[in-house]
XYZ file of C-alpha atoms in Angstrom:
436
model
C 0.000 0.000 0.000
C 1.461 3.350 -1.028
C 0.844 6.056 1.555
C 4.020 8.063 0.984
C 1.976 11.073 -0.108
C 0.622 11.378 3.439
C 4.048 12.014 4.977
C 4.803 15.652 5.711
C 7.389 17.505 7.781
C 6.778 18.838 11.260
C 6.971 22.363 9.864
C 4.256 21.560 7.335
C 2.079 20.144 10.094
C 2.494 23.304 12.175
C 1.668 25.457 9.168
C -1.856 23.985 9.165
C -2.706 25.554 12.534
C -4.781 28.743 12.229
C -5.955 31.377 14.688
C -9.028 30.329 16.714
C -8.441 26.612 16.031
C -9.411 23.907 18.523
C -6.754 21.199 18.699
C -6.938 17.930 20.637
C -3.945 15.727 21.405
C -3.637 12.309 23.017
C -3.413 11.374 26.683
C -0.064 10.770 28.366
C 2.273 8.826 26.111
C -0.184 9.236 23.216
C 0.485 12.981 23.110
C 2.125 14.331 19.950
C 5.435 15.238 21.588
C 7.281 16.787 18.652
C 4.294 18.906 17.612
C 3.757 20.145 21.175
C 7.436 20.868 21.612
C 7.517 23.091 18.528
C 4.064 24.691 18.771
C 5.429 27.878 20.339
C 7.352 28.641 17.126
C 4.135 29.668 15.344
C 3.032 32.016 18.132
C 3.814 35.185 16.122
C 1.216 34.347 13.468
C -1.681 32.829 15.487
C -4.052 34.016 18.184
C -6.547 32.266 20.443
C -5.591 28.676 19.604
C -7.023 26.229 22.150
C -5.186 22.970 22.848
C -7.078 20.289 24.787
C -5.002 17.568 26.436
C -4.972 15.066 29.300
C -2.103 14.094 31.635
C 0.597 15.565 29.341
C 4.083 14.117 29.772
C 6.007 16.260 27.259
C 7.133 19.654 28.625
C 6.281 22.301 26.035
C 7.122 25.994 25.884
C 3.803 27.098 24.365
C 2.073 26.681 27.747
C 4.144 29.526 29.216
C 2.845 32.959 30.206
C 4.571 34.718 27.300
C 2.335 32.824 24.840
C -1.020 33.560 26.510
C -2.291 35.592 23.561
C -1.533 32.796 21.120
C -2.385 29.642 23.058
C -4.576 28.483 25.882
C -4.779 24.976 27.290
C -7.933 23.196 28.420
C -7.120 19.951 30.209
C -9.101 16.903 31.299
C -6.373 15.921 33.809
C -3.436 18.006 35.045
C 0.073 16.625 35.238
C 3.138 18.322 36.716
C 3.643 19.970 33.319
C 0.397 21.907 33.636
C 0.690 22.598 37.340
C 4.007 24.297 36.607
C 2.621 26.232 33.632
C -0.321 27.396 35.720
C 2.019 28.472 38.518
C 4.069 30.519 36.061
C 1.032 32.312 34.639
C 0.218 30.236 31.583
C -3.356 30.155 30.320
C -4.297 26.698 31.609
C -7.805 25.687 32.659
C -9.395 22.447 33.843
C -12.423 20.722 32.318
C -14.487 19.001 35.045
C -15.271 15.496 33.866
C -15.667 11.819 34.519
C -12.916 10.605 32.226
C -15.001 8.080 30.286
C -17.296 10.916 29.243
C -14.628 13.542 28.630
C -14.414 13.139 24.871
C -18.103 12.335 24.433
C -19.263 15.486 26.211
C -16.625 17.633 24.515
C -17.759 16.453 21.078
C -21.375 17.228 21.941
C -20.634 20.942 21.697
C -17.321 21.243 19.852
C -15.645 19.495 16.913
C -11.848 19.721 16.819
C -10.313 21.428 13.833
C -7.291 19.225 14.294
C -6.494 15.995 16.094
C -2.762 15.456 16.463
C -1.498 12.446 18.377
C 1.107 9.712 18.594
C 0.845 6.375 16.777
C 2.897 3.449 15.592
C 4.422 3.158 12.168
C 1.940 1.672 9.663
C 1.979 -2.126 9.559
C 2.037 -4.286 6.433
C -1.757 -4.187 6.271
C -1.903 -0.396 6.214
C -2.968 0.130 9.834
C -1.501 2.179 12.662
C -2.183 1.619 16.350
C -2.941 4.598 18.571
C -0.704 2.662 20.936
C -0.821 3.890 24.521
C -4.299 5.373 24.884
C -7.860 5.087 23.692
C -9.592 7.120 26.389
C -10.949 9.484 23.719
C -8.327 9.440 20.947
C -10.098 7.333 18.321
C -13.345 9.244 18.807
C -11.530 12.549 18.319
C -9.699 11.244 15.277
C -12.985 10.210 13.690
C -14.607 13.590 14.414
C -11.785 16.032 13.611
C -11.679 18.103 10.457
C -8.010 17.225 10.003
C -5.948 14.354 11.444
C -2.168 14.394 11.815
C -0.356 11.514 13.500
C 3.244 11.420 14.636
C 4.277 7.892 13.665
C 7.050 6.625 15.854
C 8.916 3.286 15.639
C 9.281 3.328 19.434
C 5.542 3.218 20.105
C 4.143 -0.235 20.993
C 1.596 -1.663 18.547
C -1.214 -2.422 20.974
C -4.294 -4.488 20.244
C -7.908 -3.854 21.176
C -10.095 -1.355 19.366
C -7.572 1.388 18.640
C -6.226 0.340 15.245
C -6.838 2.891 12.495
C -6.462 2.426 8.722
C -3.996 4.877 7.218
C -6.768 5.873 4.797
C -8.493 7.594 7.760
C -5.415 9.724 8.485
C -4.818 12.926 6.554
C -1.105 13.348 7.255
C 1.729 11.615 9.094
C 4.953 13.018 10.515
C 7.900 10.672 11.034
C 9.403 11.058 14.514
C 11.845 8.982 16.571
C 11.726 10.125 20.189
C 11.508 7.763 23.200
C 8.044 7.036 24.552
C 7.639 9.122 27.744
C 8.119 7.002 30.835
C 6.516 7.309 34.253
C 9.059 6.073 36.767
C 7.697 5.227 40.197
C 9.606 6.540 43.235
C 10.835 3.984 45.776
C 8.111 2.721 48.069
C 8.170 3.853 51.695
C 6.928 2.292 54.901
C 3.558 4.059 54.639
C 3.066 2.800 51.099
C 3.765 -0.771 52.119
C 1.502 -0.593 55.172
C -1.382 0.649 53.033
C -0.593 -1.906 50.353
C -0.828 -4.755 52.873
C -4.154 -3.548 54.307
C -5.596 -3.449 50.804
C -4.102 -6.756 49.672
C -5.759 -8.413 52.661
C -9.130 -7.294 51.246
C -8.454 -8.765 47.783
C -9.251 -12.481 47.682
C -7.847 -14.812 45.039
C -9.734 -14.721 41.716
C -10.793 -11.079 42.211
C -10.715 -8.595 39.346
C -8.782 -5.407 40.131
C -8.519 -1.783 39.085
C -5.672 0.428 40.279
C -5.260 4.176 39.993
C -2.151 6.306 39.574
C 0.567 6.967 42.162
C 2.873 5.334 44.672
C 0.064 3.842 46.788
C -1.434 1.861 43.860
C 2.122 0.762 43.032
C 2.502 -0.501 46.593
C -0.790 -2.356 46.257
C 0.481 -4.042 43.095
C 3.586 -5.178 44.962
C 1.519 -6.488 47.881
C -0.662 -8.510 45.512
C 2.231 -10.657 44.297
C 1.218 -13.492 46.628
C -2.312 -13.672 45.179
C -3.609 -16.207 42.678
C -5.573 -15.872 39.450
C -6.500 -12.212 39.667
C -8.181 -10.521 36.728
C -7.642 -6.991 35.438
C -10.206 -4.464 34.228
C -8.639 -1.057 34.764
C -8.499 2.440 33.366
C -4.698 2.637 33.512
C -2.237 -0.166 32.773
C 0.986 0.261 34.748
C 4.400 -1.318 35.143
C 3.292 -2.870 38.434
C 0.427 -4.639 36.676
C 2.827 -5.909 34.028
C 4.961 -7.427 36.777
C 1.913 -9.176 38.238
C 1.093 -10.588 34.802
C 4.624 -11.874 34.304
C 4.536 -13.544 37.716
C 1.349 -15.375 36.763
C -0.763 -13.484 39.304
C -2.933 -11.805 36.655
C -4.393 -14.701 34.703
C -7.957 -13.496 34.300
C -9.135 -17.106 34.209
C -12.092 -16.418 36.489
C -13.286 -13.192 34.878
C -16.874 -13.269 33.678
C -16.123 -10.830 30.821
C -13.079 -10.690 28.508
C -11.722 -13.784 30.238
C -7.944 -14.014 30.145
C -7.491 -10.453 28.899
C -5.747 -7.548 30.605
C -8.293 -4.839 29.798
C -7.347 -1.157 30.045
C -8.024 2.180 28.361
C -4.472 3.547 28.443
C -0.954 2.562 29.463
C 1.779 4.660 31.067
C 4.912 3.295 32.676
C 8.418 2.161 31.834
C 9.989 1.073 28.570
C 9.631 -2.468 29.864
C 5.859 -1.997 30.029
C 5.735 -0.675 26.465
C 7.690 -3.700 25.249
C 5.310 -5.991 27.138
C 2.147 -4.593 25.526
C 3.595 -4.523 22.010
C 1.568 -6.978 19.858
C 0.514 -8.788 23.037
C -2.752 -10.653 22.351
C -3.401 -10.857 26.086
C -3.656 -7.059 26.376
C -6.693 -5.158 25.091
C -6.579 -1.339 25.030
C -10.228 -0.460 24.593
C -12.417 2.626 24.234
C -12.367 4.485 27.554
C -16.080 5.232 27.392
C -16.674 1.466 27.443
C -13.899 0.436 29.854
C -15.023 2.849 32.569
C -18.746 2.306 32.153
C -19.907 1.223 35.655
C -22.205 -1.377 34.098
C -19.348 -2.891 32.101
C -17.107 -2.896 35.179
C -19.772 -4.643 37.246
C -19.978 -7.618 34.875
C -16.925 -9.124 36.561
C -17.568 -10.592 40.002
C -15.407 -9.497 42.952
C -14.273 -6.337 41.188
C -12.036 -4.297 43.500
C -11.489 -0.611 42.712
C -8.458 1.033 44.364
C -7.954 4.786 44.044
C -6.344 7.595 46.024
C -7.419 10.922 47.523
C -5.821 14.130 48.740
C -8.238 14.675 51.646
C -11.201 12.912 53.228
C -13.555 14.734 55.589
C -15.283 13.204 58.590
C -18.434 12.444 56.595
C -16.452 10.510 53.950
C -16.315 13.111 51.169
C -13.193 12.580 49.059
C -11.247 15.444 47.502
C -8.977 13.635 45.063
C -8.132 16.292 42.491
C -7.804 19.720 44.069
C -6.136 21.330 47.048
C -8.813 23.796 48.003
C -9.616 25.703 44.843
C -6.224 24.894 43.270
C -6.578 22.166 40.671
C -3.949 19.466 41.188
C -4.856 16.562 38.897
C -8.303 15.436 37.754
C -11.331 13.365 38.592
C -10.230 10.655 36.198
C -12.326 7.533 36.452
C -12.506 7.434 40.244
C -16.272 7.740 40.594
C -16.943 5.440 37.636
C -14.701 2.649 38.866
C -15.913 3.004 42.464
C -19.549 2.704 41.451
C -18.826 -0.114 39.017
C -16.991 -2.115 41.683
C -19.824 -1.672 44.176
C -22.325 -2.907 41.603
C -20.202 -6.013 41.064
C -21.233 -9.179 42.894
C -18.809 -9.392 45.818
C -17.109 -6.161 44.715
C -15.654 -3.402 46.859
C -14.319 0.108 46.386
C -11.292 1.402 48.279
C -9.939 4.945 48.673
C -6.375 5.047 50.006
C -4.322 7.969 51.290
C -1.525 8.774 53.706
C -2.740 9.993 57.078
C -0.659 13.175 56.833
C 1.028 15.474 54.318
C 3.621 18.229 54.500
C 2.293 21.588 53.314
C 3.787 25.050 53.109
C 1.963 27.681 55.140
C 1.529 31.392 54.353
C 4.772 32.040 56.255
C 6.667 29.673 53.940
C 7.243 27.087 56.663
C 6.359 23.467 55.873
C 4.183 21.740 58.454
C 2.618 18.318 58.803
C -1.174 18.314 58.517
C -3.811 15.615 58.749
C -5.428 14.366 55.550
C -8.439 13.173 57.548
C -10.088 16.539 58.195
C -13.255 17.920 59.808
C -14.071 19.724 56.567
C -12.453 19.794 53.161
C -10.406 22.868 52.262
C -12.497 25.803 51.074
C -13.147 25.411 47.360
C -12.125 21.750 47.189
C -13.805 19.624 44.540
C -15.589 16.525 45.828
C -14.357 13.815 43.464
C -16.225 10.983 45.166
C -19.313 11.856 47.173
C -19.847 10.409 50.602
C -22.799 8.479 49.164
C -20.426 6.471 46.976
C -17.598 5.757 49.423
C -17.141 2.183 50.603
C -13.791 1.801 52.420
C -11.050 4.312 53.277
C -7.518 3.128 54.078
C -4.498 4.853 55.635
C -1.323 3.354 57.060
C -3.257 3.053 60.353
C -6.052 0.826 59.149
C -9.336 0.502 57.286
C -12.524 2.520 57.825
C -15.621 0.786 56.451
C -18.165 3.526 55.704
C -20.826 1.933 53.531
C -24.229 2.022 55.230
C -22.950 3.864 58.316
C -24.349 7.010 59.925
C -22.416 10.281 60.004
C -21.392 9.628 63.620
C -20.233 6.102 62.833
C -18.309 7.295 59.785
C -16.570 10.038 61.729
C -15.486 7.627 64.472
C -14.179 5.097 61.945
C -12.181 7.759 60.120
C -10.723 9.221 63.312
C -9.459 5.741 64.223
C -7.328 5.632 61.044
C -6.094 9.231 61.309
C -2.542 9.933 62.464
C -2.377 9.633 66.299
C -1.022 13.187 66.600
C -4.244 14.581 65.145
C -6.858 12.322 66.709
C -7.509 14.476 69.761
C -8.264 17.480 67.566
C -10.571 15.416 65.381
C -12.337 14.036 68.453
C -12.955 17.583 69.658
C -14.464 18.432 66.262
C -16.602 15.292 66.521
C -17.989 16.369 69.914
C -18.672 19.895 68.634
C -20.466 18.641 65.534
C -22.532 15.857 67.088
C -23.064 17.357 70.555
C -21.935 14.225 72.336
C -18.846 12.708 73.931
C -16.558 10.751 71.621
C-alpha cells in the first residue's frame, strides 16, 4: 500500500494551525510530543488557539505565560507539566469530567479542527495503532476536520479497538523520540503498610482496578502473593505488568473478557511498552466502554483502588484539588468506584496517607492531617460520601458503607494519624453534641 503522499514535515504540520483553532492531542504517552514541543514557534502568526489535552508528559514551551495571547490549554487531567505552567502564569484551565465521558461530552458541543497524536508506524496491512491510549483518541480522530499523526517506531503496537487504517489519516509526521516514561519513586513504609491492608481485602480470583501513584504501586507489589486475579482497569501500569509476568494476573475467572488484561491507556516504563507490544493478552479499549460502571460490574469481585488528597469526617473525598487549586483530575474514580460496588462481591477502596507536609503562608512546611473535619475551602468533591465504601491509611481501614455520620466520623478518626486524633475528636464532639 502506497501512503508516501501522506508524509509531511513537522513544519508543514504546524503550518496547518490557524488562529481560533481547537486542537486535541492524546493522553499521556499518546500525546504528539514533537508537535507540542515546537508549537510555540508559530506564536507570532496565530491568536486564540485552544489545545485540549490530558495528563501531558512532554514539557512544552507554548504553555508559558509569554504565549497567553496565542495559546490556551484546556485539560481533562493536570500533570506536573500543567501545574508548573499554571504556577508561572500560563493560560491553563481544567475541564471538570468523569474521564469516560470527557471526549463524548466535549464532542457534543465542539468538533476539533485538528487531532494530532502519537501512533505506531503503519503495519504491512496499512494500519496504525494509537498505541498507549484510547480514552478518547479514536473518537476525536474520527470527528476532527483534520488528522495528523506522529508515527514513531518506538511506540508499541497495541491491540484492542484502537487500530486505524492509514486511509483515515490525513497526514503523518515521522518522529523517533523515546516514549515518555513514568518512573515510580521507591516505596516507603507508609506505602507498604497501606498496600498490605488493601491486599488483605483482595481475595484470590478477584478482578482489580488500580489508579495512579505510589500507593497503587505498593498495592500491586503487595498482591504478588495472590492467585488468578483478573484486570479491568483504566490505567495499565508497570506494576500490573509485573503481576502478569509472575502469573498473578491470569484473568481465568473473569466473567467478561476472560484471560485479557483490559485497560483504556498505558503509562509506565519502557519495559511496560515492550510488554504490551503486539501482546494478544492485552486489550486497550475505548475508555467510554472500559469505565462504564455497568461494564465494570460484569466481573464478580471487582475491586477498585484509588487515592485521595483529603477525606472529611463524613467521607467526602477530595482527590483532584487542594482547596480551589486544581492538582490533577477526577479521572475515572467515581466510575470505577460505582462499578466495583455494583459487582457481585465487589468493593471500592480509597487510600491515602494519614498526613502530608504543606507550606503555610509564612513559607514554613508543616505536617497536617489528611483526615479533616471539613475539606479545604473550594475543594472539589471527586467521590461523594454516598459512593464511598472503604477508606484506608497506614493506620487501618474505615468501612463507611451504610454507616451514619457519627459512625463514619469515628471510623475515620481511628485511622487518622495519632497526633491529630484528639483534635478530630474535639471536632466530633462539637459537631454531634456528644462525647466521643
